[in-house]
XYZ file of C-alpha atoms in Angstrom:
720
model
C -0.802 -27.444 -29.386
C -2.523 -26.091 -32.551
C -5.682 -25.263 -30.615
C -5.272 -21.477 -30.689
C -4.836 -21.453 -34.431
C -7.924 -23.536 -35.099
C -9.899 -21.459 -32.625
C -8.811 -18.275 -34.347
C -9.948 -19.738 -37.629
C -13.368 -20.353 -36.135
C -13.529 -16.882 -34.641
C -12.254 -14.907 -37.636
C -13.394 -16.649 -40.778
C -11.905 -15.930 -44.212
C -14.121 -15.047 -47.107
C -15.817 -17.984 -48.868
C -13.291 -19.994 -50.882
C -10.353 -18.178 -49.346
C -7.525 -19.771 -47.359
C -6.372 -18.648 -43.941
C -3.520 -16.807 -45.685
C -1.595 -17.559 -48.825
C 0.446 -20.744 -48.854
C 3.630 -18.720 -48.925
C 2.857 -17.636 -45.364
C 1.207 -20.578 -43.561
C -0.065 -24.079 -44.307
C -3.817 -24.657 -44.215
C -5.309 -25.103 -40.714
C -7.708 -27.794 -39.596
C -10.064 -27.844 -36.633
C -8.568 -29.332 -33.487
C -11.133 -31.771 -32.112
C -9.125 -32.167 -28.894
C -9.497 -28.463 -28.094
C -13.203 -28.497 -28.854
C -13.660 -31.615 -26.745
C -11.745 -30.052 -23.840
C -13.828 -26.914 -24.065
C -17.023 -28.962 -24.052
C -15.885 -30.977 -21.054
C -14.890 -27.789 -19.207
C -18.283 -26.248 -19.925
C -20.038 -29.363 -18.670
C -17.953 -29.363 -15.487
C -18.681 -25.673 -14.939
C -22.402 -26.245 -15.439
C -22.313 -29.100 -12.946
C -20.510 -26.912 -10.407
C -23.117 -24.198 -10.821
C -25.975 -26.648 -10.354
C -24.488 -27.890 -7.059
C -24.079 -24.430 -5.571
C -25.678 -23.565 -2.239
C -26.288 -20.532 0.018
C -23.668 -21.889 2.431
C -21.028 -21.771 -0.310
C -21.949 -18.149 -1.054
C -21.634 -17.296 2.637
C -18.134 -18.782 2.641
C -17.168 -17.114 -0.660
C -18.147 -13.636 0.534
C -16.923 -14.287 4.131
C -20.350 -13.310 5.466
C -19.985 -15.479 8.563
C -16.765 -13.589 9.333
C -17.541 -9.887 8.987
C -21.318 -10.380 9.291
C -21.575 -12.310 12.546
C -23.814 -12.153 14.465
C -26.081 -9.805 12.480
C -26.018 -11.055 8.888
C -26.457 -14.494 7.353
C -27.585 -16.168 4.128
C -31.021 -17.780 4.295
C -32.242 -20.882 2.484
C -33.762 -18.741 -0.290
C -30.352 -17.364 -1.182
C -30.956 -13.880 0.244
C -29.196 -11.944 2.991
C -31.074 -12.043 6.276
C -30.622 -9.544 9.096
C -30.569 -10.877 12.666
C -31.717 -7.781 14.608
C -30.887 -9.145 18.066
C -27.545 -10.664 17.125
C -26.902 -14.119 18.529
C -30.189 -13.978 20.461
C -32.282 -13.667 17.289
C -34.746 -16.510 16.786
C -35.198 -17.993 13.317
C -38.669 -16.471 12.843
C -37.292 -13.029 13.772
C -34.789 -12.873 10.919
C -35.542 -10.209 8.309
C -35.087 -10.963 4.601
C -33.299 -7.922 3.194
C -34.700 -8.438 -0.307
C -38.241 -8.205 1.067
C -37.347 -4.914 2.726
C -36.024 -3.558 -0.581
C -39.162 -4.754 -2.364
C -41.385 -3.044 0.222
C -39.424 0.190 -0.085
C -39.114 0.328 -3.870
C -42.378 -1.157 -5.136
C -44.911 1.400 -6.392
C -47.471 2.692 -3.943
C -50.193 1.263 -6.150
C -48.968 -2.265 -5.344
C -48.461 -1.706 -1.610
C -44.881 -0.454 -1.715
C -43.470 2.841 -0.556
C -42.434 4.084 -3.997
C -38.893 4.996 -2.954
C -36.125 5.214 -5.511
C -32.789 3.494 -5.057
C -30.060 3.847 -3.849
C -31.435 3.076 -0.417
C -30.056 3.114 3.119
C -31.765 0.578 5.360
C -31.349 1.295 9.075
C -32.087 -1.281 11.757
C -32.547 0.405 15.178
C -32.760 -3.051 16.782
C -29.190 -3.726 15.666
C -28.106 -0.329 16.984
C -29.637 -1.135 20.365
C -27.983 -4.543 20.438
C -24.575 -3.041 19.677
C -24.985 -0.559 22.512
C -26.101 -3.224 24.960
C -23.296 -5.570 23.880
C -20.689 -2.880 24.543
C -22.174 -2.150 27.962
C -22.395 -5.852 28.836
C -18.788 -6.477 27.812
C -17.499 -3.768 30.159
C -19.823 -4.779 32.983
C -18.567 -8.357 32.746
C -14.938 -7.182 32.681
C -15.518 -4.923 35.711
C -17.013 -7.811 37.649
C -14.503 -10.466 36.610
C -11.476 -8.238 37.358
C -12.879 -6.954 40.680
C -12.778 -3.415 39.377
C -14.179 -0.912 41.863
C -15.429 1.673 39.357
C -17.985 1.379 36.562
C -18.193 1.895 32.810
C -20.102 4.846 31.372
C -19.663 5.381 27.633
C -20.386 8.230 25.257
C -21.249 8.208 21.562
C -19.155 10.570 19.372
C -21.816 12.166 17.196
C -19.317 12.890 14.400
C -19.619 9.210 13.396
C -23.195 9.746 12.305
C -25.058 12.922 13.230
C -28.386 11.698 11.824
C -31.112 12.895 14.156
C -32.780 9.529 14.587
C -29.492 7.695 15.135
C -28.473 10.081 17.932
C -31.933 10.108 19.499
C -32.065 6.302 19.463
C -28.664 6.031 21.124
C -29.709 8.410 23.900
C -32.955 6.477 24.403
C -31.356 3.029 24.293
C -28.452 4.111 26.504
C -30.437 5.925 29.190
C -30.660 2.883 31.536
C -26.864 2.769 31.784
C -26.129 6.518 31.696
C -24.800 6.522 28.158
C -23.874 10.013 26.950
C -22.620 11.942 23.914
C -19.343 13.449 22.713
C -19.109 16.523 20.485
C -16.412 18.248 18.495
C -18.070 21.442 17.265
C -20.718 23.966 18.216
C -23.499 22.466 16.046
C -22.744 19.033 17.462
C -22.882 20.458 20.971
C -26.275 22.023 20.270
C -27.753 18.757 19.025
C -26.208 16.840 21.942
C -27.638 19.271 24.480
C -31.083 18.941 22.950
C -30.986 15.143 22.784
C -29.597 14.664 26.303
C -32.523 16.596 27.742
C -34.358 13.309 27.181
C -31.540 11.104 28.435
C -30.106 10.091 31.765
C -29.252 13.074 34.023
C -25.956 11.348 34.825
C -24.974 10.891 31.176
C -21.704 12.562 30.270
C -21.567 15.335 27.666
C -17.906 15.379 26.631
C -16.845 18.504 24.709
C -13.794 17.801 22.535
C -12.335 19.684 19.594
C -10.858 23.137 19.150
C -12.721 25.767 21.130
C -13.374 29.470 21.046
C -15.246 31.617 23.522
C -18.621 30.712 21.953
C -17.991 26.978 22.235
C -16.873 27.311 25.859
C -19.774 29.619 26.738
C -22.235 27.135 25.204
C -20.664 24.254 27.145
C -20.915 26.224 30.372
C -24.539 27.033 29.568
C -25.141 23.292 29.215
C -23.665 22.926 32.707
C -26.117 25.530 33.968
C -28.917 23.478 32.412
C -27.894 20.562 34.646
C -26.303 18.561 31.852
C -23.236 16.620 32.988
C -20.871 18.583 30.762
C -17.079 18.185 30.663
C -14.885 20.651 28.749
C -11.827 18.764 27.500
C -8.792 20.955 26.864
C -7.262 20.180 23.458
C -4.869 23.147 23.475
C -3.077 24.786 26.361
C -4.514 28.253 25.739
C -8.067 26.960 26.142
C -7.580 26.798 29.919
C -7.331 30.598 30.073
C -10.657 30.959 28.244
C -12.355 28.438 30.508
C -11.103 30.137 33.665
C -12.116 33.603 32.472
C -15.537 32.770 30.984
C -16.606 30.465 33.823
C -15.963 33.233 36.353
C -17.947 35.738 34.278
C -20.864 33.303 33.906
C -20.713 32.180 37.513
C -20.435 28.499 36.559
C -18.130 25.996 38.198
C -16.887 23.947 35.222
C -15.839 20.322 35.045
C -12.615 20.165 33.073
C -10.745 17.396 31.314
C -7.371 17.323 29.591
C -6.429 15.366 26.513
C -2.995 13.833 26.802
C -0.607 13.068 23.957
C 0.627 9.599 24.743
C 3.944 8.150 23.688
C 2.139 5.002 22.635
C 1.596 5.173 18.887
C -0.700 3.229 16.590
C 1.366 2.281 13.520
C -1.547 1.603 11.139
C -3.296 3.934 8.708
C -5.409 5.467 11.483
C -2.463 6.026 13.800
C -1.576 9.483 12.491
C -3.717 11.055 15.235
C -1.735 9.309 17.964
C 1.725 9.685 19.468
C 3.628 12.772 20.500
C 3.103 14.430 17.098
C -0.633 13.808 17.006
C -3.064 16.545 15.982
C -4.737 16.887 19.374
C -3.802 16.917 23.018
C -1.269 18.259 25.490
C 2.241 17.097 26.226
C 3.214 16.287 29.794
C 4.896 19.701 30.045
C 1.715 21.447 28.927
C -0.391 19.374 31.322
C 1.800 20.491 34.208
C 1.360 24.136 33.216
C -2.438 23.663 33.030
C -2.408 22.121 36.528
C -0.430 25.089 37.825
C -2.827 27.647 36.262
C -5.856 25.881 37.662
C -4.216 25.742 41.083
C -3.433 29.462 41.049
C -7.043 30.183 40.058
C -8.425 27.982 42.802
C -9.955 25.617 40.263
C -7.745 22.521 40.459
C -10.711 20.601 41.869
C -12.481 21.228 38.540
C -9.975 18.996 36.724
C -11.741 15.630 36.827
C -11.247 13.794 33.513
C -8.281 12.497 31.518
C -8.844 11.871 27.828
C -6.591 10.267 25.219
C -6.907 8.589 21.829
C -4.564 5.901 20.550
C -6.125 5.924 17.077
C -9.080 4.448 15.208
C -9.187 0.728 14.410
C -6.741 -0.316 17.153
C -5.535 -3.673 15.768
C -4.575 -5.563 18.953
C -5.199 -5.669 22.686
C -1.437 -5.538 23.265
C -1.281 -2.027 21.787
C -4.477 -1.086 23.592
C -3.196 -2.241 26.997
C 0.095 -0.421 26.464
C -1.639 2.886 25.736
C -4.229 2.558 28.487
C -1.503 1.677 30.995
C 0.467 4.799 30.056
C -2.652 6.953 30.421
C -3.442 5.381 33.809
C -0.008 6.458 35.029
C -0.757 10.060 33.986
C -4.126 9.827 35.727
C -2.484 8.734 38.976
C 0.053 11.550 38.719
C -2.743 14.106 38.329
C -4.344 12.737 41.485
C -0.999 13.083 43.271
C -0.767 16.712 42.108
C -4.109 17.535 43.753
C -6.623 17.242 40.917
C -10.016 15.797 41.829
C -9.827 13.118 39.148
C -12.826 10.859 38.542
C -12.916 9.660 34.899
C -10.552 8.114 32.338
C -11.892 8.583 28.802
C -10.021 6.121 26.550
C -11.392 7.714 23.385
C -12.225 5.745 20.262
C -10.336 2.912 18.650
C -12.616 -0.090 19.199
C -12.290 -1.596 15.752
C -14.522 -3.348 13.223
C -13.624 -6.547 11.395
C -14.480 -5.362 7.889
C -13.052 -8.397 6.093
C -13.769 -11.171 8.565
C -10.101 -12.149 8.875
C -9.765 -11.374 12.607
C -6.267 -10.138 11.868
C -4.178 -7.853 14.082
C -2.022 -6.900 11.082
C -4.629 -5.177 8.946
C -6.254 -1.748 8.726
C -9.601 -3.390 7.928
C -9.682 -5.962 10.706
C -8.941 -6.431 14.401
C -7.490 -9.326 16.342
C -9.857 -9.284 19.310
C -13.475 -9.608 20.352
C -15.580 -6.984 22.067
C -15.132 -8.796 25.363
C -11.349 -9.017 24.958
C -11.220 -5.277 24.261
C -13.174 -4.416 27.413
C -11.119 -6.790 29.550
C -7.834 -5.307 28.311
C -8.978 -1.780 29.241
C -10.295 -2.714 32.676
C -7.260 -4.787 33.643
C -4.749 -2.145 32.489
C -6.390 0.616 34.558
C -6.996 -1.656 37.552
C -3.358 -2.798 37.669
C -1.885 0.736 37.612
C -4.359 2.335 40.014
C -4.218 -0.532 42.496
C -0.421 -0.503 42.517
C -0.483 3.263 43.170
C -3.217 3.085 45.777
C -5.542 5.270 43.697
C -9.323 4.851 43.675
C -10.472 3.163 40.471
C -11.928 5.787 38.120
C -15.079 5.707 36.033
C -14.193 4.242 32.620
C -15.483 6.030 29.544
C -15.007 5.224 25.853
C -15.994 6.934 22.599
C -16.634 3.812 20.530
C -18.675 5.340 17.703
C -17.577 3.147 14.808
C -18.294 -0.029 16.779
C -21.747 1.208 17.801
C -23.220 2.410 14.497
C -21.404 0.560 11.692
C -23.542 -2.578 11.644
C -27.008 -1.045 11.791
C -26.934 0.621 8.359
C -26.866 -1.082 4.942
C -26.522 0.698 1.602
C -28.496 -1.021 -1.176
C -27.859 -0.183 -4.821
C -28.567 -1.727 -8.190
C -26.305 -2.900 -11.004
C -28.083 -1.654 -14.111
C -25.783 -3.100 -16.783
C -22.471 -4.842 -17.327
C -19.857 -4.537 -20.043
C -16.799 -6.525 -21.046
C -14.516 -7.038 -24.039
C -15.275 -10.718 -24.265
C -17.168 -10.626 -27.566
C -14.770 -11.269 -30.455
C -15.172 -8.879 -33.403
C -15.390 -10.323 -36.899
C -12.954 -9.331 -39.620
C -14.909 -7.605 -42.383
C -14.900 -8.858 -45.953
C -12.662 -9.827 -47.733
C -11.571 -11.572 -44.488
C -8.378 -12.369 -42.667
C -6.215 -12.392 -45.787
C -7.066 -8.755 -46.417
C -6.338 -7.965 -42.781
C -2.912 -9.674 -42.827
C -1.931 -8.063 -46.115
C -2.607 -4.644 -44.565
C 0.066 -5.229 -41.920
C 3.606 -3.965 -42.096
C 6.439 -6.386 -42.762
C 7.161 -6.505 -39.019
C 3.499 -7.159 -38.257
C 3.391 -10.082 -40.681
C 6.501 -11.490 -39.022
C 4.801 -11.284 -35.630
C 1.792 -13.062 -37.096
C 3.953 -15.892 -38.489
C 5.843 -16.217 -35.198
C 2.575 -16.329 -33.254
C 1.317 -19.165 -35.447
C 4.556 -21.127 -35.101
C 4.540 -20.733 -31.303
C 0.934 -21.964 -31.180
C 1.848 -25.070 -33.199
C 4.710 -25.796 -30.790
C 2.469 -25.247 -27.749
C 4.578 -22.373 -26.413
C 1.876 -20.385 -24.704
C 3.998 -17.596 -23.227
C 5.733 -16.996 -26.560
C 2.335 -16.980 -28.221
C 1.148 -14.219 -25.897
C 4.344 -12.256 -26.436
C 3.914 -12.132 -30.219
C 0.185 -11.410 -29.862
C 1.018 -8.339 -27.765
C 3.672 -7.234 -30.244
C 1.256 -7.641 -33.128
C -1.387 -5.632 -31.298
C 1.002 -2.780 -30.542
C 2.192 -2.618 -34.159
C -1.407 -2.361 -35.305
C -2.052 0.430 -32.814
C 0.969 2.282 -34.206
C -0.341 1.791 -37.771
C -3.744 3.100 -36.743
C -2.196 6.219 -35.208
C -0.290 6.773 -38.450
C -3.488 6.440 -40.474
C -2.447 3.333 -42.431
C -4.840 0.929 -40.712
C -8.612 1.236 -40.528
C -10.734 0.946 -37.397
C -12.206 -2.350 -38.653
C -8.734 -3.889 -38.854
C -7.828 -2.518 -35.422
C -10.970 -4.099 -33.953
C -10.101 -7.364 -35.711
C -6.639 -7.581 -34.189
C -8.132 -6.878 -30.740
C -10.502 -9.792 -31.156
C -7.768 -11.998 -32.603
C -5.415 -11.391 -29.668
C -8.170 -11.856 -27.078
C -9.141 -15.161 -28.648
C -5.545 -16.351 -28.612
C -5.406 -15.579 -24.886
C -8.690 -17.370 -24.291
C -7.638 -20.451 -26.256
C -4.466 -20.998 -24.245
C -6.188 -20.365 -20.912
C -4.686 -16.940 -20.280
C -7.895 -14.998 -20.886
C -9.548 -13.906 -17.668
C -11.986 -11.094 -18.463
C -13.229 -8.714 -15.778
C -16.637 -7.200 -16.397
C -17.577 -3.685 -15.413
C -20.886 -3.557 -13.558
C -22.470 -0.122 -13.849
C -24.153 0.754 -10.574
C -26.877 3.300 -9.902
C -24.855 5.089 -7.243
C -22.327 7.836 -6.609
C -19.304 6.511 -4.737
C -18.364 10.076 -3.804
C -21.749 10.575 -2.131
C -22.405 7.189 -0.524
C -18.999 5.492 -0.056
C -16.616 8.475 0.201
C -14.094 6.695 2.416
C -13.291 4.252 -0.385
C -12.387 7.089 -2.714
C -10.655 9.230 -0.089
C -8.592 6.753 1.946
C -9.115 3.378 0.280
C -11.322 2.075 3.092
C -12.728 -1.333 2.185
C -16.264 -2.390 3.041
C -17.965 -5.748 2.489
C -19.934 -5.533 -0.767
C -22.030 -8.551 -1.737
C -25.167 -9.397 -3.729
C -28.127 -9.501 -1.351
C -29.936 -12.179 -3.375
C -29.315 -15.040 -5.855
C -26.873 -16.492 -3.337
C -28.207 -19.959 -4.107
C -26.634 -19.510 -7.563
C -22.933 -19.684 -8.249
C -21.434 -16.289 -9.195
C -19.243 -16.863 -12.255
C -18.399 -13.351 -13.470
C -15.455 -11.363 -12.204
C -16.564 -7.776 -11.866
C -15.616 -4.314 -10.748
C -18.125 -1.573 -9.974
C -18.411 1.701 -11.874
C -20.662 4.497 -10.619
C -22.716 7.173 -12.393
C -20.300 10.071 -11.998
C -18.224 11.460 -14.844
C -15.037 10.756 -12.922
C -12.441 8.042 -13.450
C -12.164 7.621 -9.671
C -15.822 6.660 -9.499
C -15.172 2.934 -9.433
C -14.564 0.168 -6.909
C -11.806 -2.206 -7.961
C -10.530 -3.306 -4.568
C -12.477 -5.580 -2.281
C -12.049 -7.316 1.056
C -9.711 -10.281 0.920
C -7.135 -8.331 -1.100
C -8.797 -9.033 -4.463
C -9.194 -6.635 -7.374
C -12.524 -8.019 -8.595
C -15.683 -9.440 -7.068
C -17.413 -12.626 -8.203
C -20.909 -11.635 -9.320
C -23.860 -13.142 -11.164
C -24.675 -12.567 -14.778
C -27.327 -9.960 -15.466
C -29.993 -12.019 -17.177
C -33.101 -10.222 -18.374
C -32.818 -7.772 -15.505
C -33.170 -10.698 -13.086
C -36.698 -11.694 -14.002
C -38.113 -8.201 -13.945
C -36.296 -7.117 -10.800
C -32.864 -5.603 -10.507
C -29.573 -7.083 -9.405
C -29.114 -5.673 -5.925
C -25.828 -5.274 -4.097
C -25.334 -4.267 -0.481
C -22.497 -2.338 1.145
C -22.329 -3.392 4.797
C -20.721 -1.957 7.958
C -20.978 1.577 6.586
C -23.062 3.164 9.330
C -20.181 5.343 10.575
C -18.914 8.446 8.768
C -20.129 7.731 5.206
C -23.329 9.771 5.374
C -21.610 12.777 6.958
C -18.580 12.721 4.647
C -20.486 12.235 1.384
C -20.325 15.052 -1.154
C -22.341 16.160 -4.192
C -20.058 15.307 -7.094
C -22.019 15.667 -10.367
C -24.877 16.804 -8.110
C -25.864 13.315 -7.014
C -27.544 13.590 -3.632
C -28.112 11.340 -0.660
C -30.003 8.024 -0.923
C -33.496 7.261 0.258
C -33.671 5.977 3.835
C -35.951 3.519 5.616
C -35.974 2.513 9.276
C -36.944 -1.100 9.881
C -37.934 -2.747 13.168
C -38.453 -6.432 13.819
C -42.127 -7.255 14.251
C -44.489 -10.214 14.391
C -45.957 -9.420 10.983
C -45.962 -11.621 7.893
C -42.365 -10.883 6.937
C -41.088 -10.162 10.470
C -40.518 -6.447 9.961
C -42.213 -3.076 10.011
C -41.052 0.054 8.204
C -41.369 2.788 10.811
C -39.899 5.672 8.858
C -39.272 6.344 5.166
C -37.489 9.378 3.749
C -37.104 9.905 -0.026
C -33.596 10.695 -1.211
C -32.517 14.207 -2.092
C -34.157 15.544 -5.225
C -32.461 17.441 -8.032
C -33.893 20.611 -6.509
C -32.374 19.740 -3.128
C -28.851 19.327 -4.477
C -29.167 22.440 -6.625
C -30.013 24.442 -3.501
C -26.835 23.132 -1.843
C -24.879 24.915 -4.583
C -26.839 28.166 -4.077
C -29.114 27.706 -7.084
C -32.800 28.581 -6.752
C -34.899 25.775 -8.266
C -38.117 27.794 -8.084
C -36.642 30.585 -10.197
C -35.020 28.070 -12.544
C -38.394 26.401 -13.040
C -40.093 29.707 -13.830
C -37.365 30.579 -16.340
C -37.773 27.266 -18.152
C -41.555 27.494 -18.009
C -41.445 30.875 -19.773
C -39.041 29.373 -22.309
C -41.564 26.635 -23.070
C -44.306 29.198 -23.622
C -42.041 31.266 -25.883
C -40.538 28.599 -28.130
C -42.912 25.609 -28.149
C -46.289 25.975 -29.853
C -49.400 24.462 -28.338
C -50.137 21.002 -29.787
C -53.445 19.911 -28.326
C -53.934 17.135 -30.885
C -50.891 15.250 -29.563
C -51.484 16.161 -25.922
C -48.278 18.208 -25.729
C -49.641 21.307 -24.038
C -47.474 23.906 -22.382
C -49.042 23.021 -19.069
C -48.089 19.335 -19.427
C -44.501 20.221 -20.329
C -44.251 22.553 -17.355
C -45.648 19.760 -15.228
C -42.882 17.467 -16.472
C -40.188 20.068 -15.774
C -41.418 20.323 -12.199
C -41.181 16.569 -11.841
C -37.579 16.611 -13.040
C -36.747 19.080 -10.275
C -38.523 16.951 -7.673
C -37.149 13.562 -8.730
C -33.856 12.101 -7.482
C -30.841 12.535 -9.789
C -30.286 8.771 -10.114
C -31.316 6.552 -13.027
C -34.948 5.476 -13.320
C -36.617 2.742 -15.345
C -37.763 3.754 -18.817
C -41.385 3.210 -17.814
C -40.963 5.769 -15.030
C -39.763 8.585 -17.270
C -41.807 11.711 -17.032
C -41.636 12.219 -20.811
C -42.103 9.336 -23.263
C -41.405 9.433 -26.980
C -44.103 8.824 -29.579
C -43.688 9.627 -33.270
C -41.030 12.185 -32.533
C -43.049 13.988 -29.892
C -42.834 13.742 -26.108
C -45.742 13.339 -23.779
C -45.957 13.991 -20.108
C -46.890 11.232 -17.707
C -49.358 12.995 -15.421
C -49.994 10.054 -13.110
C -47.785 11.387 -10.310
C -48.408 14.679 -8.474
C -45.720 17.298 -8.374
C -44.630 20.371 -6.503
C -42.511 23.042 -8.117
C -40.882 23.913 -4.819
C -40.190 20.313 -3.852
C -41.204 20.925 -0.264
C -42.708 18.449 2.193
C -40.979 15.504 0.574
C -40.209 13.717 3.825
C -42.853 11.577 5.413
C -43.354 8.943 8.044
C -45.087 5.597 7.867
C -45.877 2.719 10.166
C -46.463 -0.072 7.694
C -45.990 -3.745 8.443
C -44.729 -5.936 5.626
């Protein structure tokens, strides 16, 4: 198979009149029409495949119908549509995500909101549907299993402490007494405030390590007629509760967190089992019961809490853990406690990859209904067999409630690869070969011979050896950079010619992974990432994602499905004047709270979108610009106002007035203020505050500015 040799000849041409190499090395090479014909046929077949692509094929490729059901689908235009009411969404109620991005990012002068990407799009309708679906699943399980108690959940605010998320959950959950769970004093303060507008029967579950302030605040919440439960995480906390409650004259409601023997073996199982971070052993629980009895407060012990671990993979593990906890609950009743509630904690998982697998950290092998049924049946069986009244069932299913409602949108601004083959400079390939060592020339001859014989693996072996020898020569200083580039191109073309070349492009995204997708960097958590448009076109480029930070970890090279690259579309002319937009889905839990400020990139812009009867079926009800450069500087204790004044004085001191070219000190100061007030992310060239002209820079004064950067958040009620 002489194809590689002829292809190399086409890629790296000798100087005019020269041969490939001297006759003492190789015979002359001729073009291989078979190879060229095969390449042409392959290109034609690929073009035909692209032309027959459809949105349904994209949905299958990216597994959207798996992880996205019932909230996300691909519409006939090739864009992602959001179904705000899940399976009950009518076709005219679907929201085209690209139209939302256009509304948010278009300039105000054209009817947009003028927000800069990256952008978080929140759908409160989806949040409400998730909450109602969870409640409905437990209500159905209670009824079908003849359970004599009821379900009453709480939302753990640590999953997403955003004010509007928490307030919406309290509002949406009020009809079924849905409450909140906290793990710190600030979380308790926000929960107390929000629950003042919620159901009076909603639980306020206080978890986490506690000091006297935390316990005093929880008891104050009890005085304010909030249904507060102090859950003991450590044995010594019972002494504080007994002492402080007597001093404040408040009769507390107490819970205990039990360390179960049941252990979750997956990545998230480290918080479960006997060696888990939180909870009391059976021995410690018995001592707590004794102390409460001596203090005349055993009737205050009313709740049992436990946590098997996040992302519980199967209902078998779930039923085992819940059954063990139900036995402890019954024993506490036997010992005289006035038990009323079993809090099963978190663990209701999300199917991030659509595989519905019970053997994966990014999937689960059950439905929402199967989860609820497993919990209800496990508690019912134990309590009925022991003759114990069925308790109220509580869960802390934060991930399952908030993950779906939030989508992170970001733009790929460029893509790079090593696919372009460099040309050997004059006097051509002969000069290049003659510059090699004796061993390098031998590798070159062996590579040619293997290509003639059609031995592809041997061909690759000698290509790699040749490349390494050239690298060694370059390090020694005996080979120039042009020759090193030539051998790179030569070896890549050999790989391509024999079908072993499979380039992966790097797509540069206008995002900080450390800020917006921290769980990927920290624990390798995978999220569905897909283009939100052009899904009626076949994606033909294998790509990985590289962010803006100056950090080698700022890349995404692992994706759902166990692949190390993602099929993407080519960036062609910036997609007809608009960007190439990607979406990270199912990231509504934890990512915003855990994000940092690496390289001082701040949080994204945020819009809240409700379904409406308008032209495009949605209304933007709230829009918040992302953190400005001034905002992130303040986080690190800098003072942007003083920094601005310092730079303004510097302008006045070192730059002369140039009224003829419009470069006044005032205009430059104006531009500096805009830099402080703008987001740290990349902007289009046309949006730059300073533009070059004949070596000078001029300020674009079209946009107002504020040196302090205050009052940047605003609210809108615009219908698209």
